[in-house]
Amino acid sequence: MNGEQERNTLEEIPDWSRRKFLVGSGVALAAGAAALIGNSSIAKAVERIGQPAVNTGLVHVYEGDYYFAPNHMTWRVGDLITIKQENQSDYRYHEMMIGRGFDTAPTLLGTQIQQFHTDFWNGVHVTILNADGVDNMTTNRAIVKADIPTSPWLDTNPADGNFSPTLLPHGWIEYQFRVPNKPGRWYYGCFVQGFIHYEEGMRGTIDIIEA
Ligand SMILES: [Cu+2]
C-alpha cells in the first residue's frame, strides 16, 4: 500500500550536489569559477549557461551517474517538444519520470520513496519517434503511439505508476509531445535502485510557463 508524501526535496539541494553536477556534466570552467567564488547564486547561474530561455524543438536530456544534464528546463504550454533522452552511463540503467509529490512504500529498509505521486504525463499524447536500447517503458496513463516497433519493451497496461522510459547503458529514445496546459513547477528524476539515484543527484526541475 502506498502512502503519500507531498514534498519534494529539490529546493534543498546542498552545494556539494550542485558541484558534482557541474563536474559531471563537463562544465569544467564554470565549475572551477563557481568553486573559486564559492557563491551559491553564481553556481546557480552557471547551471543555465548555454541553455535557451525556453526549451523547444529538439531537447537533449543526458543521463549519467547520477545526474541529468540539463537539470533545469523551461517549457511553454502548446510548444512541440522532442526529447532525446540519452543514457551516457557505461554500467547503469536510468529512467526519467516527471511529476509532483512522492509515493512511498514499506520495504525491508523501512519506508522508501518509489515514484512521483502525480504523474505529469497523465492524459498527454506522446509519439515515440525512434529508440535504441530501451529496457522498459511504462506508458501508465499517457496516450502513446509509436513510429517504430516497440515490442517487447513498451508496457501499455494502465497502472498506478509513472510514465517512465528506462534505458540500458548507452540506450536512447526520442519522443515527441505538445506541452500540456499544466503550468507551474514540475520535477523530474530517476527512481532506479529505489531512491538512490534520485538522492545522489539524479533529478531536476521544469518550469512550465503559459503561452
Ligand atoms: Cu538513474
XYZ file of N, CA, C and O and ligand atoms in Angstrom:
845
model
N 0.854 -1.192 0.000
C 0.000 0.000 0.000
C 0.887 1.238 0.000
O 1.838 1.346 0.748
N 0.533 2.159 -0.844
C 1.348 3.359 -0.962
C 0.869 4.464 -0.029
O -0.312 4.686 0.124
N 1.785 5.135 0.565
C 1.455 6.339 1.295
C 1.780 7.520 0.401
O 2.286 7.362 -0.685
N 1.517 8.683 0.871
C 1.750 9.857 0.038
C 2.577 10.852 0.830
O 2.380 11.051 2.008
N 3.491 11.476 0.121
C 4.329 12.469 0.782
C 4.381 13.670 -0.136
O 5.043 13.653 -1.162
N 3.652 14.700 0.180
C 3.568 15.876 -0.705
C 4.745 16.807 -0.424
O 4.623 17.869 0.154
N 5.888 16.385 -0.865
C 7.090 17.165 -0.563
C 8.120 16.792 -1.605
O 8.228 15.651 -2.000
N 8.834 17.747 -2.081
C 9.961 17.468 -2.957
C 11.192 18.100 -2.332
O 11.163 19.256 -1.948
N 12.241 17.318 -2.227
C 13.444 17.808 -1.551
C 14.279 18.693 -2.459
O 15.336 19.138 -2.081
N 13.772 18.970 -3.670
C 14.617 19.641 -4.663
C 15.002 21.052 -4.271
O 16.012 21.565 -4.727
N 14.194 21.679 -3.447
C 14.546 23.049 -3.052
C 15.717 23.031 -2.069
O 16.258 24.062 -1.743
N 16.072 21.827 -1.618
C 17.096 21.736 -0.574
C 18.369 21.083 -1.082
O 19.104 20.480 -0.327
N 18.620 21.197 -2.407
C 19.826 20.580 -2.954
C 21.052 21.246 -2.334
O 21.223 22.447 -2.452
N 21.885 20.483 -1.645
C 23.050 21.092 -0.994
C 24.123 21.449 -2.024
O 24.108 20.972 -3.145
N 25.052 22.292 -1.595
C 26.091 22.773 -2.500
C 26.929 21.651 -3.103
O 27.289 21.699 -4.258
N 27.249 20.620 -2.305
C 28.112 19.551 -2.828
C 27.489 18.888 -4.025
O 28.165 18.517 -4.975
N 26.166 18.763 -3.993
C 25.476 18.073 -5.079
C 25.494 18.925 -6.344
O 25.645 18.438 -7.448
N 25.360 20.222 -6.164
C 25.392 21.119 -7.307
C 26.778 21.060 -7.957
O 26.912 20.992 -9.168
N 27.826 21.057 -7.142
C 29.177 20.992 -7.705
C 29.382 19.674 -8.437
O 29.999 19.619 -9.486
N 28.869 18.605 -7.864
C 29.029 17.299 -8.500
C 28.355 17.295 -9.869
O 28.878 16.767 -10.829
N 27.208 17.933 -9.956
C 26.527 18.021 -11.247
C 27.402 18.743 -12.255
O 27.580 18.308 -13.377
N 27.960 19.861 -11.846
C 28.728 20.668 -12.791
C 29.940 19.904 -13.295
O 30.223 19.875 -14.484
N 30.670 19.253 -12.403
C 31.842 18.482 -12.804
C 31.410 17.325 -13.700
O 31.968 17.092 -14.761
N 30.351 16.656 -13.277
C 29.869 15.501 -14.018
C 29.426 15.845 -15.420
O 29.549 15.057 -16.329
N 28.938 17.037 -15.629
C 28.444 17.393 -16.954
C 29.516 18.043 -17.803
O 29.263 18.475 -18.914
N 30.716 18.111 -17.280
C 31.823 18.584 -18.094
C 31.890 20.088 -18.243
O 32.605 20.611 -19.092
N 31.170 20.807 -17.422
C 31.252 22.268 -17.478
C 32.395 22.684 -16.546
O 32.195 23.335 -15.535
N 33.618 22.252 -16.934
C 34.750 22.371 -16.013
C 35.061 23.830 -15.683
O 35.320 24.176 -14.532
N 35.053 24.659 -16.682
C 35.388 26.065 -16.462
C 34.399 26.700 -15.497
O 34.765 27.361 -14.533
N 33.121 26.469 -15.756
C 32.073 27.046 -14.911
C 32.175 26.505 -13.499
O 32.042 27.246 -12.517
N 32.458 25.203 -13.361
C 32.556 24.591 -12.044
C 33.735 25.191 -11.283
O 33.651 25.483 -10.093
N 34.829 25.393 -12.001
C 36.010 25.985 -11.378
C 35.707 27.379 -10.870
O 36.035 27.721 -9.735
N 35.044 28.158 -11.692
C 34.700 29.525 -11.308
C 33.781 29.510 -10.101
O 33.977 30.262 -9.146
N 32.811 28.617 -10.129
C 31.846 28.559 -9.031
C 32.534 28.144 -7.742
O 32.263 28.684 -6.673
N 33.474 27.180 -7.846
C 34.168 26.706 -6.652
C 35.057 27.807 -6.087
O 35.142 27.996 -4.876
N 35.738 28.551 -6.965
C 36.618 29.629 -6.522
C 35.843 30.710 -5.800
O 36.216 31.167 -4.730
N 34.749 31.085 -6.420
C 33.977 32.188 -5.851
C 33.157 31.686 -4.665
O 32.965 32.396 -3.693
N 32.749 30.437 -4.765
C 32.037 29.821 -3.644
C 30.720 30.504 -3.328
O 30.262 30.515 -2.206
N 30.118 31.064 -4.339
C 28.866 31.779 -4.122
C 27.740 30.985 -4.738
O 27.752 30.692 -5.918
N 26.770 30.608 -3.933
C 25.759 29.682 -4.433
C 24.898 30.312 -5.517
O 24.411 29.628 -6.404
N 24.709 31.631 -5.502
C 23.891 32.228 -6.561
C 24.632 32.167 -7.887
O 24.030 32.035 -8.940
N 25.966 32.251 -7.833
C 26.744 32.113 -9.080
C 26.683 30.671 -9.558
O 26.484 30.407 -10.736
N 26.826 29.733 -8.632
C 26.732 28.323 -9.012
C 25.380 28.058 -9.654
O 25.263 27.334 -10.633
N 24.360 28.673 -9.124
C 23.008 28.513 -9.669
C 22.976 29.073 -11.097
O 22.407 28.457 -12.006
N 23.594 30.229 -11.293
C 23.535 30.878 -12.601
C 24.257 30.052 -13.657
O 23.784 29.936 -14.782
N 25.402 29.454 -13.312
C 26.162 28.751 -14.335
C 25.491 27.453 -14.766
O 25.789 26.932 -15.822
N 24.580 26.955 -13.956
C 23.847 25.774 -14.397
C 23.122 26.036 -15.708
O 22.787 25.132 -16.443
N 22.836 27.285 -15.963
C 21.969 27.600 -17.112
C 22.767 28.104 -18.308
O 22.191 28.472 -19.314
N 24.092 28.142 -18.229
C 24.886 28.596 -19.370
C 24.606 27.702 -20.572
O 24.575 26.485 -20.463
N 24.437 28.318 -21.715
C 24.235 27.551 -22.934
C 22.824 27.071 -23.129
O 22.515 26.431 -24.118
N 21.952 27.354 -22.202
C 20.563 26.924 -22.361
C 19.707 28.091 -22.824
O 19.823 29.191 -22.300
N 18.836 27.854 -23.775
C 17.919 28.921 -24.167
C 16.932 29.209 -23.040
O 16.759 28.399 -22.135
N 16.282 30.378 -23.112
C 15.323 30.741 -22.069
C 14.165 29.748 -22.041
O 13.701 29.367 -20.975
N 13.727 29.328 -23.234
C 12.642 28.346 -23.313
C 13.145 27.179 -24.159
O 13.643 27.371 -25.266
N 13.046 25.974 -23.635
C 13.457 24.785 -24.381
C 12.314 24.368 -25.289
O 11.202 24.122 -24.822
N 12.589 24.298 -26.576
C 11.546 23.866 -27.509
C 12.213 23.143 -28.676
O 13.439 23.149 -28.792
N 11.404 22.502 -29.538
C 12.010 21.720 -30.616
C 12.717 20.505 -30.048
O 12.200 19.843 -29.149
N 13.909 20.207 -30.570
C 14.672 19.050 -30.082
C 15.425 19.420 -28.799
O 16.219 20.349 -28.787
N 15.138 18.688 -27.737
C 15.755 18.949 -26.431
C 16.513 17.703 -26.006
O 15.920 16.636 -25.830
N 17.831 17.810 -25.881
C 18.639 16.677 -25.416
C 18.622 16.639 -23.891
O 18.876 17.645 -23.247
N 18.335 15.462 -23.354
C 18.440 15.267 -21.903
C 19.404 14.109 -21.691
O 19.098 12.959 -22.021
N 20.602 14.425 -21.190
C 21.630 13.412 -20.966
C 21.506 12.869 -19.552
O 21.269 13.615 -18.602
N 21.697 11.547 -19.431
C 21.652 10.892 -18.121
C 23.029 10.320 -17.808
O 23.665 9.718 -18.682
N 23.477 10.522 -16.583
C 24.748 9.956 -16.151
C 24.637 9.493 -14.716
O 23.560 9.498 -14.134
N 25.788 9.068 -14.146
C 25.790 8.548 -12.759
C 26.220 9.670 -11.807
O 27.396 9.896 -11.653
N 25.407 10.359 -11.136
C 23.942 10.331 -11.102
C 23.459 11.763 -11.297
O 23.382 12.505 -10.333
N 23.187 12.089 -12.519
C 22.723 13.450 -12.804
C 21.941 13.467 -14.114
O 22.016 12.533 -14.920
N 21.189 14.522 -14.292
C 20.616 14.869 -15.583
C 21.301 16.142 -16.063
O 21.570 17.045 -15.268
N 21.584 16.220 -17.345
C 22.058 17.463 -17.928
C 21.192 17.765 -19.158
O 21.209 16.973 -20.097
N 20.421 18.838 -19.142
C 20.367 19.837 -18.071
C 19.588 19.314 -16.855
O 18.897 18.305 -16.959
N 19.732 20.037 -15.750
C 18.914 19.694 -14.584
C 17.866 20.770 -14.307
O 17.244 20.775 -13.259
N 17.727 21.660 -15.289
C 16.583 22.573 -15.245
C 16.145 22.885 -16.666
O 16.988 23.066 -17.541
N 14.838 22.901 -16.887
C 14.308 23.271 -18.200
C 13.124 24.204 -18.019
O 12.491 24.220 -16.964
N 12.851 24.980 -19.078
C 11.640 25.801 -19.118
C 10.869 25.424 -20.377
O 11.428 25.453 -21.479
N 9.636 24.996 -20.220
C 8.779 24.635 -21.347
C 7.616 25.611 -21.395
O 7.189 26.147 -20.367
N 7.075 25.808 -22.625
C 5.936 26.716 -22.796
C 4.729 25.905 -23.258
O 4.846 25.058 -24.161
N 3.583 26.152 -22.634
C 2.351 25.426 -22.970
C 2.087 25.527 -24.468
O 2.159 26.607 -25.050
N 1.821 24.408 -25.114
C 1.472 24.382 -26.533
C 2.646 24.134 -27.461
O 2.453 23.800 -28.631
N 3.885 24.297 -26.951
C 5.062 24.067 -27.802
C 5.219 22.582 -28.126
O 4.905 21.715 -27.301
N 5.727 22.306 -29.333
C 6.034 20.935 -29.722
C 7.475 20.642 -29.299
O 8.398 21.344 -29.708
N 7.643 19.631 -28.471
C 8.979 19.288 -27.961
C 9.291 17.842 -28.330
O 8.434 16.965 -28.251
N 10.527 17.613 -28.764
C 11.034 16.256 -28.925
C 12.157 16.076 -27.912
O 13.174 16.757 -27.985
N 11.949 15.197 -26.961
C 13.015 14.904 -26.001
C 13.855 13.763 -26.564
O 13.328 12.722 -26.949
N 15.161 13.998 -26.647
C 16.064 12.881 -26.908
C 16.747 12.564 -25.583
O 17.625 13.292 -25.129
N 16.275 11.481 -24.962
C 16.780 11.051 -23.656
C 17.913 10.070 -23.903
O 17.725 9.030 -24.544
N 19.109 10.408 -23.446
C 20.301 9.626 -23.779
C 21.036 9.199 -22.511
O 21.509 10.040 -21.751
N 21.121 7.884 -22.304
C 21.846 7.370 -21.144
C 23.319 7.218 -21.502
O 23.691 6.356 -22.298
N 24.160 8.042 -20.900
C 25.590 8.018 -21.214
C 26.379 7.111 -20.274
O 27.598 6.993 -20.413
N 25.688 6.485 -19.334
C 26.394 5.609 -18.391
C 26.886 4.337 -19.084
O 26.208 3.770 -19.943
N 28.065 3.880 -18.700
C 28.606 2.617 -19.219
C 27.997 1.410 -18.508
O 28.068 0.292 -19.025
N 27.456 1.622 -17.324
C 27.085 0.472 -16.490
C 25.652 0.483 -15.991
O 25.123 -0.571 -15.657
N 25.038 1.657 -15.907
C 23.794 1.728 -15.147
C 22.576 2.037 -16.011
O 22.670 2.764 -16.985
N 21.452 1.467 -15.608
C 20.159 1.778 -16.203
C 19.688 3.104 -15.594
O 19.879 3.333 -14.407
N 19.068 3.934 -16.429
C 18.485 5.171 -15.895
C 17.134 5.414 -16.553
O 16.924 5.074 -17.711
N 16.246 6.045 -15.785
C 14.918 6.343 -16.296
C 14.647 7.823 -16.078
O 15.421 8.532 -15.448
N 13.529 8.266 -16.624
C 13.135 9.658 -16.398
C 11.636 9.714 -16.142
O 10.832 9.396 -17.010
N 11.304 10.100 -14.920
C 9.905 10.335 -14.564
C 9.739 11.833 -14.336
O 10.688 12.512 -13.942
N 8.530 12.332 -14.572
C 8.227 13.740 -14.301
C 6.953 13.780 -13.465
O 5.963 13.112 -13.813
N 6.974 14.532 -12.378
C 5.773 14.585 -11.555
C 5.903 15.536 -10.396
O 6.774 16.413 -10.373
N 5.001 15.316 -9.432
C 4.987 16.141 -8.219
C 4.654 15.254 -7.029
O 3.863 14.319 -7.157
N 5.206 15.594 -5.890
C 4.951 14.809 -4.683
C 5.588 13.436 -4.803
O 6.165 13.092 -5.836
N 5.524 12.674 -3.741
C 6.130 11.346 -3.758
C 5.146 10.293 -3.267
O 4.345 10.566 -2.375
N 5.237 9.089 -3.832
C 4.582 7.917 -3.268
C 5.634 7.127 -2.509
O 6.750 6.937 -3.006
N 5.253 6.648 -1.343
C 6.171 5.834 -0.556
C 5.584 4.439 -0.368
O 4.390 4.236 -0.546
N 6.461 3.502 -0.057
C 6.001 2.143 0.211
C 6.933 1.525 1.244
O 8.122 1.865 1.302
N 6.394 0.612 2.064
C 7.247 -0.052 3.051
C 8.201 -1.031 2.354
O 7.806 -1.712 1.415
N 9.461 -1.041 2.753
C 10.435 -2.009 2.236
C 11.178 -2.590 3.430
O 10.952 -2.174 4.573
N 12.089 -3.528 3.137
C 12.881 -4.133 4.216
C 13.727 -3.077 4.920
O 14.112 -3.228 6.071
N 14.039 -1.994 4.180
C 14.876 -0.938 4.745
C 14.049 0.184 5.367
O 14.563 1.242 5.698
N 12.745 -0.060 5.481
C 11.873 0.979 6.022
C 11.072 1.612 4.898
O 11.124 1.176 3.753
N 10.334 2.649 5.232
C 9.505 3.315 4.226
C 10.392 4.051 3.231
O 11.248 4.825 3.624
N 10.182 3.767 1.927
C 11.029 4.398 0.921
C 10.191 5.040 -0.179
O 9.093 4.588 -0.486
N 10.757 6.085 -0.763
C 10.089 6.764 -1.871
C 10.195 5.903 -3.130
O 11.260 5.385 -3.450
N 9.087 5.745 -3.843
C 9.029 4.857 -5.007
C 8.933 5.603 -6.333
O 9.452 5.153 -7.338
N 8.191 6.699 -6.352
C 7.902 7.400 -7.605
C 7.215 8.715 -7.254
O 6.944 8.992 -6.090
N 6.915 9.511 -8.298
C 6.141 10.724 -8.052
C 4.686 10.355 -7.793
O 4.160 9.378 -8.333
N 4.017 11.170 -6.992
C 2.605 10.906 -6.684
C 1.710 11.302 -7.854
O 0.806 10.574 -8.241
N 1.965 12.499 -8.423
C 1.182 12.968 -9.574
C 2.056 12.869 -10.813
O 3.093 13.518 -10.904
N 1.635 12.037 -11.765
C 2.431 11.844 -12.982
C 2.097 12.945 -13.990
O 0.948 13.087 -14.415
N 3.119 13.692 -14.379
C 2.936 14.777 -15.358
C 2.293 14.277 -16.647
O 1.531 14.988 -17.309
N 2.574 13.043 -17.036
C 2.201 12.541 -18.363
C 0.768 12.056 -18.470
O 0.321 11.688 -19.556
N 0.042 12.025 -17.381
C -1.346 11.545 -17.436
C -2.143 12.334 -18.468
O -2.238 13.556 -18.398
N -2.717 11.634 -19.450
C -3.551 12.268 -20.454
C -2.794 12.965 -21.573
O -3.417 13.562 -22.449
N -1.468 12.897 -21.564
C -0.671 13.580 -22.582
C -0.430 12.636 -23.768
O -0.104 11.454 -23.578
N -0.602 13.152 -24.984
C -0.313 12.380 -26.193
C 1.187 12.418 -26.466
O 1.773 13.491 -26.551
N 1.773 11.234 -26.608
C 3.217 11.126 -26.824
C 3.455 10.222 -28.030
O 2.835 9.163 -28.148
N 4.335 10.653 -28.926
C 4.723 9.802 -30.060
C 6.182 9.398 -29.902
O 7.058 10.259 -29.785
N 6.417 8.092 -29.901
C 7.796 7.603 -29.863
C 8.324 7.614 -31.295
O 7.781 6.939 -32.172
N 9.360 8.406 -31.541
C 9.882 8.572 -32.899
C 10.965 7.544 -33.218
O 11.039 7.032 -34.330
N 11.815 7.282 -32.245
C 12.963 6.423 -32.504
C 13.572 5.997 -31.166
O 13.420 6.708 -30.171
N 14.241 4.856 -31.166
C 14.826 4.386 -29.912
C 15.830 3.290 -30.191
O 15.727 2.571 -31.190
N 16.798 3.175 -29.310
C 17.723 2.040 -29.350
C 18.233 1.809 -27.928
O 18.818 2.707 -27.325
N 17.969 0.633 -27.395
C 18.465 0.334 -26.049
C 17.506 0.747 -24.948
O 17.919 1.326 -23.954
N 16.208 0.436 -25.152
C 15.243 0.702 -24.084
C 15.049 -0.590 -23.298
O 14.778 -1.644 -23.885
N 15.184 -0.526 -21.990
C 14.953 -1.712 -21.163
C 13.449 -1.931 -20.995
O 12.943 -3.008 -21.255
N 12.751 -0.900 -20.552
C 11.297 -0.983 -20.452
C 10.745 0.426 -20.403
O 11.439 1.365 -20.038
N 9.493 0.544 -20.806
C 8.850 1.850 -20.768
C 7.398 1.644 -20.422
O 6.654 0.972 -21.142
N 6.983 2.199 -19.292
C 5.602 2.104 -18.851
C 4.859 3.351 -19.311
O 5.287 4.463 -19.008
N 3.787 3.166 -20.053
C 3.053 4.345 -20.529
C 2.161 4.907 -19.432
O 1.844 6.080 -19.437
N 1.736 4.050 -18.506
C 0.757 4.431 -17.498
C -0.416 5.105 -18.180
O -1.012 4.525 -19.080
N -0.753 6.355 -17.853
C -1.949 6.988 -18.427
C -1.622 8.003 -19.516
O -2.467 8.803 -19.892
N -0.390 7.980 -20.016
C -0.099 8.762 -21.216
C -0.720 8.043 -22.406
O -0.956 6.835 -22.360
N -0.997 8.788 -23.476
C -1.582 8.191 -24.680
C -0.459 8.082 -25.698
O -0.060 9.072 -26.309
N 0.085 6.875 -25.825
C 1.337 6.701 -26.562
C 1.095 6.019 -27.894
O 0.397 5.010 -27.965
N 1.649 6.601 -28.954
C 1.730 5.872 -30.227
C 3.195 5.874 -30.650
O 3.997 6.653 -30.136
N 3.517 4.973 -31.564
C 4.928 4.801 -31.898
C 5.124 4.672 -33.388
O 4.320 4.039 -34.072
N 6.179 5.286 -33.883
C 6.549 5.176 -35.299
C 7.490 3.993 -35.534
O 7.922 3.765 -36.663
N 7.840 3.280 -34.501
C 8.801 2.184 -34.599
C 8.250 0.967 -33.846
O 7.356 1.121 -33.017
N 8.771 -0.226 -34.119
C 8.350 -1.389 -33.318
C 8.771 -1.193 -31.859
O 9.890 -0.761 -31.603
N 7.856 -1.483 -30.942
C 8.155 -1.244 -29.521
C 8.092 -2.517 -28.682
O 8.197 -2.459 -27.468
N 7.914 -3.663 -29.360
C 7.931 -4.924 -28.622
C 9.393 -5.330 -28.393
O 10.212 -5.163 -29.301
N 9.737 -5.847 -27.233
C 8.863 -6.189 -26.099
C 8.901 -5.163 -24.981
O 8.347 -5.423 -23.914
N 9.488 -3.997 -25.210
C 9.775 -3.131 -24.066
C 8.653 -2.196 -23.648
O 8.637 -1.691 -22.539
N 7.672 -1.936 -24.551
C 6.621 -0.977 -24.195
C 5.500 -1.668 -23.430
O 4.916 -2.631 -23.910
N 5.196 -1.168 -22.243
C 4.131 -1.714 -21.407
C 2.980 -0.717 -21.379
O 3.085 0.344 -20.760
N 1.894 -1.060 -22.098
C 0.787 -0.110 -22.223
C -0.343 -0.381 -21.235
O -1.419 0.193 -21.353
N -0.112 -1.278 -20.281
C -1.128 -1.552 -19.274
C -1.257 -0.361 -18.333
O -0.322 -0.067 -17.602
N -2.407 0.317 -18.335
C -2.533 1.426 -17.379
C -2.421 0.894 -15.961
O -3.047 -0.101 -15.617
N -1.606 1.541 -15.181
C -1.415 1.117 -13.796
C -1.296 2.368 -12.951
O -1.491 3.466 -13.440
N -0.993 2.173 -11.707
C -0.869 3.320 -10.826
C 0.592 3.721 -10.720
O 1.159 3.811 -9.644
N 1.211 3.917 -11.885
C 2.637 4.232 -11.883
C 2.922 5.517 -12.623
O 2.019 6.292 -12.911
N 4.181 5.730 -12.926
C 4.601 6.910 -13.687
C 4.975 6.480 -15.100
O 5.477 5.377 -15.314
N 4.754 7.362 -16.072
C 5.297 7.204 -17.417
C 6.815 7.228 -17.263
O 7.370 8.164 -16.702
N 7.492 6.168 -17.746
C 8.904 6.079 -17.379
C 9.738 5.309 -18.388
O 9.861 4.098 -18.293
N 10.314 6.021 -19.379
C 11.285 5.348 -20.242
C 12.541 4.983 -19.437
O 13.157 5.850 -18.835
N 12.869 3.689 -19.411
C 14.048 3.220 -18.684
C 15.047 2.682 -19.698
O 14.743 1.769 -20.469
N 16.246 3.252 -19.707
C 17.223 2.973 -20.750
C 18.352 2.073 -20.262
O 18.815 2.185 -19.123
N 18.793 1.187 -21.152
C 20.003 0.404 -20.896
C 21.202 1.343 -20.953
O 21.105 2.450 -21.491
N 22.360 0.918 -20.434
C 23.568 1.732 -20.616
C 23.741 2.071 -22.102
O 23.640 1.192 -22.965
N 23.944 3.328 -22.392
C 24.096 3.875 -23.758
C 22.834 3.761 -24.607
O 22.884 3.953 -25.821
N 21.709 3.459 -23.991
C 20.437 3.466 -24.710
C 19.949 4.892 -24.913
O 20.375 5.824 -24.227
N 19.055 5.063 -25.880
C 18.461 6.389 -26.100
C 17.063 6.227 -26.669
O 16.708 5.196 -27.245
N 16.264 7.267 -26.504
C 14.905 7.274 -27.041
C 14.517 8.710 -27.375
O 14.941 9.650 -26.691
N 13.755 8.845 -28.464
C 13.232 10.158 -28.849
C 11.717 10.102 -28.795
O 11.113 9.239 -29.442
N 11.104 11.013 -28.060
C 9.639 11.069 -28.033
C 9.172 12.511 -28.105
O 9.810 13.425 -27.614
N 8.015 12.658 -28.785
C 7.519 13.990 -29.105
C 6.140 14.208 -28.495
O 5.321 13.285 -28.429
N 5.891 15.430 -28.070
C 4.600 15.757 -27.449
C 4.412 17.261 -27.487
O 5.365 18.016 -27.703
N 3.176 17.693 -27.322
C 2.871 19.100 -27.176
C 2.741 19.384 -25.683
O 2.079 18.635 -24.963
N 3.397 20.424 -25.207
C 3.393 20.710 -23.771
C 1.959 20.966 -23.322
O 1.288 21.866 -23.835
N 1.439 20.143 -22.398
C 0.049 20.279 -21.964
C -0.144 21.514 -21.074
O 0.835 22.081 -20.582
N -1.389 21.859 -20.888
C -1.706 23.025 -20.069
C -1.614 22.676 -18.582
O -2.613 22.551 -17.889
N -0.385 22.478 -18.156
C -0.115 22.113 -16.757
C 0.987 23.027 -16.246
O 2.113 22.568 -15.987
N 0.697 24.323 -16.128
C 1.746 25.280 -15.788
C 2.244 25.112 -14.351
O 1.597 24.480 -13.518
N 3.402 25.707 -14.107
C 3.985 25.671 -12.770
C 5.247 24.842 -12.748
O 5.797 24.489 -13.790
N 5.700 24.522 -11.552
C 6.952 23.772 -11.393
C 6.696 22.276 -11.304
O 5.816 21.820 -10.555
N 7.447 21.539 -12.108
C 7.405 20.088 -12.086
C 8.812 19.579 -11.794
O 9.797 20.322 -11.929
N 8.890 18.322 -11.419
C 10.170 17.731 -11.017
C 10.445 16.494 -11.862
O 9.516 15.775 -12.212
N 11.690 16.279 -12.217
C 11.990 15.010 -12.881
C 13.066 14.280 -12.106
O 13.844 14.870 -11.360
N 13.066 12.964 -12.286
C 14.005 12.186 -11.512
C 14.082 10.754 -11.992
O 13.259 10.289 -12.769
N 15.144 10.088 -11.531
C 15.353 8.669 -11.818
C 15.154 7.902 -10.522
O 15.798 8.195 -9.516
N 14.258 6.918 -10.567
C 13.964 6.124 -9.369
C 14.470 4.688 -9.514
O 13.993 3.783 -8.837
N 15.442 4.479 -10.392
C 16.086 3.174 -10.485
C 16.843 2.937 -9.174
O 17.357 3.879 -8.568
N 16.907 1.674 -8.752
C 17.526 1.302 -7.469
C 16.892 2.076 -6.312
O 17.577 2.753 -5.534
N 15.556 1.992 -6.263
C 14.855 2.685 -5.189
C 15.071 4.174 -5.330
O 14.904 4.729 -6.408
N 15.467 4.787 -4.277
C 15.594 6.243 -4.249
C 17.057 6.676 -4.385
O 17.373 7.856 -4.308
N 17.957 5.707 -4.627
C 19.398 6.019 -4.554
C 19.809 7.018 -5.627
O 20.474 8.012 -5.339
N 19.419 6.780 -6.874
C 19.848 7.676 -7.952
C 19.323 9.092 -7.715
O 20.058 10.073 -7.868
N 18.059 9.154 -7.350
C 17.428 10.466 -7.102
C 18.171 11.207 -6.000
O 18.542 12.370 -6.156
N 18.417 10.499 -4.921
C 19.053 11.126 -3.767
C 20.480 11.563 -4.072
O 20.969 12.560 -3.566
N 21.149 10.809 -4.941
C 22.536 11.133 -5.287
C 22.633 12.321 -6.245
O 23.726 12.735 -6.593
N 21.508 12.803 -6.718
C 21.547 13.995 -7.562
C 20.849 13.851 -8.897
O 20.851 14.783 -9.709
N 20.260 12.681 -9.139
C 19.654 12.442 -10.447
C 18.223 12.967 -10.468
O 17.239 12.226 -10.373
N 18.132 14.304 -10.592
C 16.837 14.969 -10.510
C 16.960 16.363 -11.103
O 18.071 16.871 -11.273
N 15.816 16.951 -11.420
C 15.830 18.294 -11.991
C 14.459 18.933 -11.886
O 13.522 18.341 -11.349
N 14.379 20.162 -12.394
C 13.114 20.906 -12.327
C 12.730 21.413 -13.712
O 13.591 21.728 -14.530
N 11.430 21.471 -13.940
C 10.887 22.045 -15.180
C 9.881 23.114 -14.776
O 8.962 22.847 -13.995
N 10.082 24.319 -15.288
C 9.079 25.370 -15.094
C 8.268 25.457 -16.377
O 8.822 25.722 -17.446
N 6.976 25.214 -16.273
C 6.101 25.315 -17.447
C 5.403 26.670 -17.397
O 4.732 26.991 -16.406
N 5.646 27.452 -18.445
C 5.080 28.802 -18.483
C 3.918 28.833 -19.471
O 3.826 28.029 -20.391
N 3.013 29.765 -19.262
C 1.840 29.902 -20.129
C 2.284 30.429 -21.487
O 3.267 31.142 -21.591
N 1.512 30.068 -22.503
C 1.863 30.512 -23.857
C 1.693 32.023 -23.975
O 0.913 32.622 -23.256
Cu 19.269 6.525 -12.620
